[in-house]
């Protein structure tokens, strides 16, 4: 098995963002080399704490690189800004000793209240907007310097969009998305200066919105609050990372000549025990990787996103006698195909009943379980790094509860009050389980690694007529 993978970045930017031309953005691209047991951190705010995009990405990394045993860490904090990342950098991020860090900030750094609907846009307001952006530029640059100082390789994610264009019944803070465009321009410049990989969420999500809203003005790739993506948005983000900085080539390709009983092509797989008879062709296959699993709740992506070639799993059998053939993989009947279709090649990724795809779905379920456990740990991190940041009382549950209750009372009229109450209550439920939750993460990670290992499958083509 391979101990490292050469991963090629292919990012075709959709727009020119402010001051940075396409040519400069392309110069910032750089291949990523993943090694066995690499640790990958995702640093950001609420969208990263939610974590569905890197949970989906984890399922791809695990199935595509089963021999690498990669570790994925959630370092997102809801509502966080660059200052918050710097505050928690040593204990929350550096302590994990990551090899790579995906960095996405901006949504909160722009201070959306400065763009609130109906706000009186005075010169003071304009100055505050520029100051917020300047501070973001300064502090994200500082974060990158810290990452590099500790030999953590940064991968830059432009911020996601604030949807100003969807015709929905939701307050619209116009100007936020333009501010995020400036954040995206800065991130692109950082990627260029550091010769580091870039994933351009901002342009990509804007383009999806623009295209879909031509048909449905209420469509949004992010959520009904104009900010937080749902399942489809997270899926789009994950696949954008895959096609931008990871190996997004075919899964495998098999070509057999039944007439001569020869294996003509075996790409990313090994074939053995080929036996070609008058009505039956039988052989064993072990692939180097599993298909990328796409759970049912992400099926909507087929109507919005461009088709993905990453799962292409072609089977070509030439030299067959004319007629129809049933394909079985192990005990699973996959389908019936004509000799002509088999000679042209069929794509097994279309069929969701192959044993290798069903195995990949089991990996995805384990990644979901990992994601849910991590979500509980991130509630603890959220409260401790943010809401208990200024707490100086005794390290007791009672003392912290009194302090948090007082802080919650001060924020009673804020829009996030009910969410924060929920998170504080969850904190006191989860904190006693913290060590056990970390152990569960390790256990599930090991299960993911075991489940992702490719198996030998027996392919049988049987002539039916």
mmCIF file of N, CA and C in Angstrom, residues 163 220-231 233:
data_model
loop_
_atom_site.group_PDB
_atom_site.id
_atom_site.type_symbol
_atom_site.label_atom_id
_atom_site.label_comp_id
_atom_site.label_asym_id
_atom_site.label_seq_id
_atom_site.Cartn_x
_atom_site.Cartn_y
_atom_site.Cartn_z
ATOM 1 N N UNK A 163 -25.953 35.738 1.776
ATOM 2 C CA UNK A 163 -26.861 35.751 0.627
ATOM 3 C C UNK A 163 -27.754 36.992 0.648
ATOM 4 N N UNK A 220 -31.553 29.560 -2.183
ATOM 5 C CA UNK A 220 -30.308 29.963 -1.530
ATOM 6 C C UNK A 220 -29.459 28.737 -1.242
ATOM 7 N N UNK A 221 -28.182 28.814 -1.573
ATOM 8 C CA UNK A 221 -27.253 27.720 -1.288
ATOM 9 C C UNK A 221 -26.874 27.722 0.184
ATOM 10 N N UNK A 222 -27.073 28.871 0.855
ATOM 11 C CA UNK A 222 -26.888 28.913 2.305
ATOM 12 C C UNK A 222 -28.267 28.817 2.955
ATOM 13 N N UNK A 223 -28.348 29.010 4.240
ATOM 14 C CA UNK A 223 -29.597 28.754 4.941
ATOM 15 C C UNK A 223 -30.570 29.907 4.897
ATOM 16 N N UNK A 224 -31.750 29.708 5.483
ATOM 17 C CA UNK A 224 -32.778 30.751 5.490
ATOM 18 C C UNK A 224 -32.384 31.990 6.280
ATOM 19 N N UNK A 225 -31.299 31.915 7.054
ATOM 20 C CA UNK A 225 -30.805 33.101 7.766
ATOM 21 C C UNK A 225 -29.798 33.879 6.928
ATOM 22 N N UNK A 226 -29.585 33.452 5.675
ATOM 23 C CA UNK A 226 -28.663 34.065 4.709
ATOM 24 C C UNK A 226 -27.191 33.798 5.033
ATOM 25 N N UNK A 227 -26.920 33.010 6.064
ATOM 26 C CA UNK A 227 -25.537 32.845 6.545
ATOM 27 C C UNK A 227 -25.090 31.391 6.581
ATOM 28 N N UNK A 228 -25.844 30.563 7.276
ATOM 29 C CA UNK A 228 -25.376 29.214 7.601
ATOM 30 C C UNK A 228 -25.891 28.186 6.599
ATOM 31 N N UNK A 229 -24.997 27.541 5.860
ATOM 32 C CA UNK A 229 -25.422 26.540 4.874
ATOM 33 C C UNK A 229 -26.097 25.341 5.529
ATOM 34 N N UNK A 230 -27.019 24.742 4.775
ATOM 35 C CA UNK A 230 -27.604 23.475 5.190
ATOM 36 C C UNK A 230 -26.817 22.330 4.589
ATOM 37 N N UNK A 231 -27.459 21.167 4.493
ATOM 38 C CA UNK A 231 -26.771 19.984 3.972
ATOM 39 C C UNK A 231 -26.187 20.219 2.584
ATOM 40 N N UNK A 233 -25.390 23.033 1.046
ATOM 41 C CA UNK A 233 -24.278 23.976 1.072
ATOM 42 C C UNK A 233 -23.002 23.341 1.585
#
